[in-house]
mmCIF file of C-alpha atoms in Angstrom:
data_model
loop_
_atom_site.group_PDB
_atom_site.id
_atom_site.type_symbol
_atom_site.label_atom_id
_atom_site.label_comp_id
_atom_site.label_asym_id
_atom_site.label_seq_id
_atom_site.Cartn_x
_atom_site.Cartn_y
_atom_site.Cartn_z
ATOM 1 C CA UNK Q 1 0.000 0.000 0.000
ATOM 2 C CA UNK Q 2 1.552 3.755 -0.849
ATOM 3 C CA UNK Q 3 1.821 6.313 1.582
ATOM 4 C CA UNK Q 4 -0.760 8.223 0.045
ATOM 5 C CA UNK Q 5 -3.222 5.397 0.187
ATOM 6 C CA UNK Q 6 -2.779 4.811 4.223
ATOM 7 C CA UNK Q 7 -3.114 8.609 4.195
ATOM 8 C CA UNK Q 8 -6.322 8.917 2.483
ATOM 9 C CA UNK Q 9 -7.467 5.482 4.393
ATOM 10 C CA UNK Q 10 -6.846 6.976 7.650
ATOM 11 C CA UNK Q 11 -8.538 10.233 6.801
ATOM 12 C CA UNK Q 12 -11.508 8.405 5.886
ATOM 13 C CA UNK Q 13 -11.310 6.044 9.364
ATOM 14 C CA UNK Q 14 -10.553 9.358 10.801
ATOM 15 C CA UNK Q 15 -13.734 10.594 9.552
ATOM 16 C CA UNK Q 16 -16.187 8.239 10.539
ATOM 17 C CA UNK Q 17 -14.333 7.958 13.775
ATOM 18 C CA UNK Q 18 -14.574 11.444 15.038
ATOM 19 C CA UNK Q 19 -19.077 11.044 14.061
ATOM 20 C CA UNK Q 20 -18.866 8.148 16.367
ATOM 21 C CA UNK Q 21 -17.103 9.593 18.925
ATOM 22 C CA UNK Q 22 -18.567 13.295 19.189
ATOM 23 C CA UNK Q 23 -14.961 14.336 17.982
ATOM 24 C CA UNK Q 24 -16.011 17.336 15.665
ATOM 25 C CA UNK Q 25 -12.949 19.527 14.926
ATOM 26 C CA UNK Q 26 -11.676 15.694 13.864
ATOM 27 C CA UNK Q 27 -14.283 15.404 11.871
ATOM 28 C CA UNK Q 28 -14.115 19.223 10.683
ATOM 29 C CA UNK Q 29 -10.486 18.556 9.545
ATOM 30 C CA UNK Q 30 -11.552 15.381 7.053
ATOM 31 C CA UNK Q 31 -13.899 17.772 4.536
ATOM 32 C CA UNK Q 32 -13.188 20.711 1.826
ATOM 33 C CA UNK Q 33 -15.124 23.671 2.584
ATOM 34 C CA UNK Q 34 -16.621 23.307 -0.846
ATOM 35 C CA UNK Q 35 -17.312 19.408 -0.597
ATOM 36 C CA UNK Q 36 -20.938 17.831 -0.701
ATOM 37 C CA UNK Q 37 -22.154 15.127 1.435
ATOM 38 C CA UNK Q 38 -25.426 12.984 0.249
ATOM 39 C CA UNK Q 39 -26.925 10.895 2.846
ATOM 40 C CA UNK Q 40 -30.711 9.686 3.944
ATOM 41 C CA UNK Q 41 -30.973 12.917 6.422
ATOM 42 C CA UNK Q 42 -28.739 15.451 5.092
ATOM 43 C CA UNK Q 43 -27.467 17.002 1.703
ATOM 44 C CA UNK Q 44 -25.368 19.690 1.687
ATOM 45 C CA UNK Q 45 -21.759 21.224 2.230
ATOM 46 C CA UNK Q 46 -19.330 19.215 4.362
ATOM 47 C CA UNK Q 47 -18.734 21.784 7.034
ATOM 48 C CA UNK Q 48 -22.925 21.883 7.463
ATOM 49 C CA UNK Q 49 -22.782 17.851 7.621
ATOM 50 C CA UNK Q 50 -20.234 18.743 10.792
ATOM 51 C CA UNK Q 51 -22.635 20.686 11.863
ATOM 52 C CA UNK Q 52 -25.558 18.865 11.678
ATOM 53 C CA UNK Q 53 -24.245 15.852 12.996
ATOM 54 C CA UNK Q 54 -23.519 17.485 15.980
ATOM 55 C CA UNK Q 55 -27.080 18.711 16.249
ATOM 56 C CA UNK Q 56 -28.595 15.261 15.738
ATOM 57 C CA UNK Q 57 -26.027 13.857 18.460
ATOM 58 C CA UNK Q 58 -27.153 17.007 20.468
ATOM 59 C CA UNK Q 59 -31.153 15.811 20.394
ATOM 60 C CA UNK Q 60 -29.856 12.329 21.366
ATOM 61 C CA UNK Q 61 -30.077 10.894 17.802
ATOM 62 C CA UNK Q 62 -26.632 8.786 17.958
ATOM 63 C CA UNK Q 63 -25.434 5.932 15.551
ATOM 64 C CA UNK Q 64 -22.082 4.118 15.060
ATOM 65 C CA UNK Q 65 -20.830 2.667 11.760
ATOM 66 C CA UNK Q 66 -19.118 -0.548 11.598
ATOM 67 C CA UNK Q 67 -16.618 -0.372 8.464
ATOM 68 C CA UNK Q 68 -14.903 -2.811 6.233
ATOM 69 C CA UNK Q 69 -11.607 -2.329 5.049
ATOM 70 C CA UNK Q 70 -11.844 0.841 2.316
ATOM 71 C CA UNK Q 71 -10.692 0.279 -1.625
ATOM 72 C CA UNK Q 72 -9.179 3.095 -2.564
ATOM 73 C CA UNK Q 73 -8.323 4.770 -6.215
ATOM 74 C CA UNK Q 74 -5.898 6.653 -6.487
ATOM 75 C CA UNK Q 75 -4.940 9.091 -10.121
ATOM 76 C CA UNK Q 76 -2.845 11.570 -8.828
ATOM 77 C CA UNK Q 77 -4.397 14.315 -6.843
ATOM 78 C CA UNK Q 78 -7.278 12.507 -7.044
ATOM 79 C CA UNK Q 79 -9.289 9.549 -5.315
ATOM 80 C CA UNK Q 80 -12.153 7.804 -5.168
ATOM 81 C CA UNK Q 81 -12.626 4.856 -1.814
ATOM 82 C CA UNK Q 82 -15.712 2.936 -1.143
ATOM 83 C CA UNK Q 83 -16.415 1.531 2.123
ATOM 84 C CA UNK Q 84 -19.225 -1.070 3.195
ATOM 85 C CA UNK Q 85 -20.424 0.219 6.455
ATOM 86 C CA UNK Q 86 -23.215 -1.005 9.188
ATOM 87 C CA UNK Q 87 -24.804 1.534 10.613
ATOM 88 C CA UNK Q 88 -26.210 0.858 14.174
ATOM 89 C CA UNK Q 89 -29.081 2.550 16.048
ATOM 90 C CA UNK Q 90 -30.395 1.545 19.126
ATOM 91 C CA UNK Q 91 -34.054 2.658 19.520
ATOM 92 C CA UNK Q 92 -37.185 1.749 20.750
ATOM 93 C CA UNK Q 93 -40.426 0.498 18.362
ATOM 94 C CA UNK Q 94 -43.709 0.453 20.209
ATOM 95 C CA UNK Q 95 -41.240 0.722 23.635
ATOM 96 C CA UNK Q 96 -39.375 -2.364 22.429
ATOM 97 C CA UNK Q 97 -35.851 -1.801 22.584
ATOM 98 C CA UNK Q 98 -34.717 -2.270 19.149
ATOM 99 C CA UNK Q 99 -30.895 -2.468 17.079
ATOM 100 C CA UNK Q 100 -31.664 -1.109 13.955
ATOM 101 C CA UNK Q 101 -29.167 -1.830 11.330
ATOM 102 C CA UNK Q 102 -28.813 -0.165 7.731
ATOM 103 C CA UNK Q 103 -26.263 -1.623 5.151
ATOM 104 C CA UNK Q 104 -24.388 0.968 2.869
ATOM 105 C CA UNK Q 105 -21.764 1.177 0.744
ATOM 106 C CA UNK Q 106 -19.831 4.905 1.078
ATOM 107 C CA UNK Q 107 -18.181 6.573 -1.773
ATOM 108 C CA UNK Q 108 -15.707 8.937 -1.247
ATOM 109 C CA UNK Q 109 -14.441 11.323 -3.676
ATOM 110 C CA UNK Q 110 -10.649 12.643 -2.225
ATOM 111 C CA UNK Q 111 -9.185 15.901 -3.844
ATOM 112 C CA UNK Q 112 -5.237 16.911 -2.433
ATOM 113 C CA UNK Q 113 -4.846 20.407 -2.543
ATOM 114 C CA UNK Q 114 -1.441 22.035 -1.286
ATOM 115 C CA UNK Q 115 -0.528 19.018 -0.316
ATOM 116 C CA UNK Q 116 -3.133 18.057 1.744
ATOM 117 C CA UNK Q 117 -5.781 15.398 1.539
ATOM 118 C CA UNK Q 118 -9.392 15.773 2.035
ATOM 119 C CA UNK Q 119 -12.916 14.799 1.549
ATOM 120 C CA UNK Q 120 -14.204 16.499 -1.759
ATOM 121 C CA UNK Q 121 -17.866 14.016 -1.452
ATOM 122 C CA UNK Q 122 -19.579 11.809 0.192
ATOM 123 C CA UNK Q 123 -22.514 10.059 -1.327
ATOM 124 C CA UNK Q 124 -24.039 6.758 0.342
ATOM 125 C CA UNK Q 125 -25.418 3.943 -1.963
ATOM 126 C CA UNK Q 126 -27.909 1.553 0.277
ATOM 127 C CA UNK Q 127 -28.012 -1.794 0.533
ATOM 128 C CA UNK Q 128 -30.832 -2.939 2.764
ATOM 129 C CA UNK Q 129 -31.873 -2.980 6.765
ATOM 130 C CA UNK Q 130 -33.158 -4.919 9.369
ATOM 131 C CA UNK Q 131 -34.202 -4.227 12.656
ATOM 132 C CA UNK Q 132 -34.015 -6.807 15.652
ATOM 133 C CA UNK Q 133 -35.165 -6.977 19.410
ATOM 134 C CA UNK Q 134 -32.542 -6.095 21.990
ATOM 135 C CA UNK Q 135 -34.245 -9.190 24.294
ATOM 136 C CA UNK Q 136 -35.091 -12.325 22.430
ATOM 137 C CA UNK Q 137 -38.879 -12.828 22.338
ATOM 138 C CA UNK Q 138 -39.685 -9.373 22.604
ATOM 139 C CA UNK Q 139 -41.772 -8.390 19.282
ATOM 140 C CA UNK Q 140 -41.947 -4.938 17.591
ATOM 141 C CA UNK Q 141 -44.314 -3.955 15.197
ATOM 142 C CA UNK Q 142 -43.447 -1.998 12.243
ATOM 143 C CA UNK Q 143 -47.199 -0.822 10.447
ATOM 144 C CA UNK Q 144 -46.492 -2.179 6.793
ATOM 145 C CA UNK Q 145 -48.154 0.740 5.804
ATOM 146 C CA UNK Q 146 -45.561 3.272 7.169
ATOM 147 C CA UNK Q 147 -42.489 1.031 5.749
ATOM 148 C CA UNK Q 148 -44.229 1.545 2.291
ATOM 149 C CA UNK Q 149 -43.988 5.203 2.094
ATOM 150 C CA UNK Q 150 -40.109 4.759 1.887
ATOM 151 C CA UNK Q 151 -37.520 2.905 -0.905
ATOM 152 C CA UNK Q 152 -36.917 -0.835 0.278
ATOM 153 C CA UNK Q 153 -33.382 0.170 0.247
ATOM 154 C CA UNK Q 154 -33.446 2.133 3.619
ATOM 155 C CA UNK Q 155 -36.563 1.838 4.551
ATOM 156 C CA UNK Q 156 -36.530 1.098 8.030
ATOM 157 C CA UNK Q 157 -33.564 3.669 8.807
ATOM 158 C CA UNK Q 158 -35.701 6.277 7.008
ATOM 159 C CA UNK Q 159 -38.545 5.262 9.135
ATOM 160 C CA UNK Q 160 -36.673 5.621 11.579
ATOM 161 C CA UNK Q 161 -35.186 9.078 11.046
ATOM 162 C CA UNK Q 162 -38.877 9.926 9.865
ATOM 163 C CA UNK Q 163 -40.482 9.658 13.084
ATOM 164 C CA UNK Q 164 -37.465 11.467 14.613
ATOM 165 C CA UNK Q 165 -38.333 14.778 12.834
ATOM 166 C CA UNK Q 166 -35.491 14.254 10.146
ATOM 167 C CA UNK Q 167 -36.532 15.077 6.154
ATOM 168 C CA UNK Q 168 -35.685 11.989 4.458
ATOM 169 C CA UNK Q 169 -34.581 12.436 0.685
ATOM 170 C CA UNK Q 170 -35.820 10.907 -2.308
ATOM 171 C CA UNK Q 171 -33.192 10.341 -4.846
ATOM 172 C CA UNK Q 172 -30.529 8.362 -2.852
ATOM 173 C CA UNK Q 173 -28.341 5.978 -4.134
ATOM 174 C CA UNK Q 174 -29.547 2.599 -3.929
ATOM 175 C CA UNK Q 175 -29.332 -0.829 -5.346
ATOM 176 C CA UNK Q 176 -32.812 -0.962 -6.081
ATOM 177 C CA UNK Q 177 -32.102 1.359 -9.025
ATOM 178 C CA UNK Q 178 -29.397 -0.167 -10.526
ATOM 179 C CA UNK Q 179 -28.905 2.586 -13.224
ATOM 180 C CA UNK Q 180 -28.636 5.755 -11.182
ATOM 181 C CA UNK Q 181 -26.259 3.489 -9.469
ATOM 182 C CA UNK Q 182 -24.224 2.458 -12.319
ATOM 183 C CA UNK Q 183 -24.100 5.826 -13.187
ATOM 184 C CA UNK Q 184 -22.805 6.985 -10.462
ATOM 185 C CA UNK Q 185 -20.515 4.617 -10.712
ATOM 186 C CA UNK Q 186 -19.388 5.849 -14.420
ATOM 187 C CA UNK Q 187 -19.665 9.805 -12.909
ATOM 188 C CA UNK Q 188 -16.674 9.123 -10.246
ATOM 189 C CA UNK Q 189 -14.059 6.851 -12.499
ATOM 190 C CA UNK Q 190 -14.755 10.159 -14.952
ATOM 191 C CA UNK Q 191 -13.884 12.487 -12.622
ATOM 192 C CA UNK Q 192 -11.114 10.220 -11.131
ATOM 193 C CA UNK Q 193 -9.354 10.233 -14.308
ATOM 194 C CA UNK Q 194 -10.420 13.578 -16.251
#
């Protein structure tokens, strides 16, 4: 592995790490001013994604993301990483305790300017989710009906989110539209290698 690929690893693990761990400037120092982050609750600049994660950790709105090693891309001052991630909430359906888990993949677009490597994007592409009680034998109930009003991809974490006060978007990345996928597959080797 390069240099600059552990570097740009460990800025993306550095990242995620200060979300988790209410470490904002950490988190601050990982994105551009002028970057854009795309995700189920928030779209928007990098620095407002700071921001607003704080806010939703504020209200008591916490997850953690379990991450598989990143594949990283690398054209000169520029590179693209995806990492799988887990993201866990604990919550409560109904006043079952609940571990809500949604499966993404993250795509990171990496610019280095003067030297220095940051996040230029961050788009999610979602998998699926599942929810599951804390205590075996315990039983939530999810009205079908609710479920339905979001994309199978997320639906549960949107749910989720939903009843938490959070505007969910529309147009996410998902595998359950394969071609705004692919495409946005095709969009980041493009700008990887224009």
């Amino acid at each position: 592995m390069s240099d600059e690929t552990t570097t740009i690893v460990q800025l993306l693990l550095r990242e995620r790490q200060g979300r988790d761990r209410e470490w904002w400037p950490q988190m601050a120092a990982a994105f551009w001013p002028d970057s854009q982050v795309n995700l189920t609750w928030y779209t928007g600049d990098g620095p407002g994604f700071v921001a607003g994660s704080e806010e939703m950790s504020g209200r008591g709105d916490r997850s953690v993301h379990r991450l598989a090693p990143p594949v990283v891309h690398l054209a000169g001052a520029r590179a693209w990483a995806e990492v799988s991630a887990a993201i866990e909430v604990r919550t409560t359906v109904d006043e079952v305790p609940v571990d809500l888990t949604s499966y993404a993949r993250l795509g990171y677009r990496v610019e280095r300017r003067d030297g220095e490597w940051r996040i230029f994007s961050l788009d999610a592409i979602y998998e699926r989710d599942t929810v599951a009680p804390v205590l075996p034998g315990s039983v939530p109930s999810i009205p079908a009906e609710e479920l339905a009003a979001f994309r199978p991809t997320y639906a549960l974490l949107a749910w989720h989110l939903d009843r938490r006060g959070y505007r969910i978007g529309t147009g996410l990345l998902g595998d359950d539209r394969p071609a705004e996928r692919d495409a946005y597959y095709d969009q980041v080797f493009n700008w990887l290698h224009a």
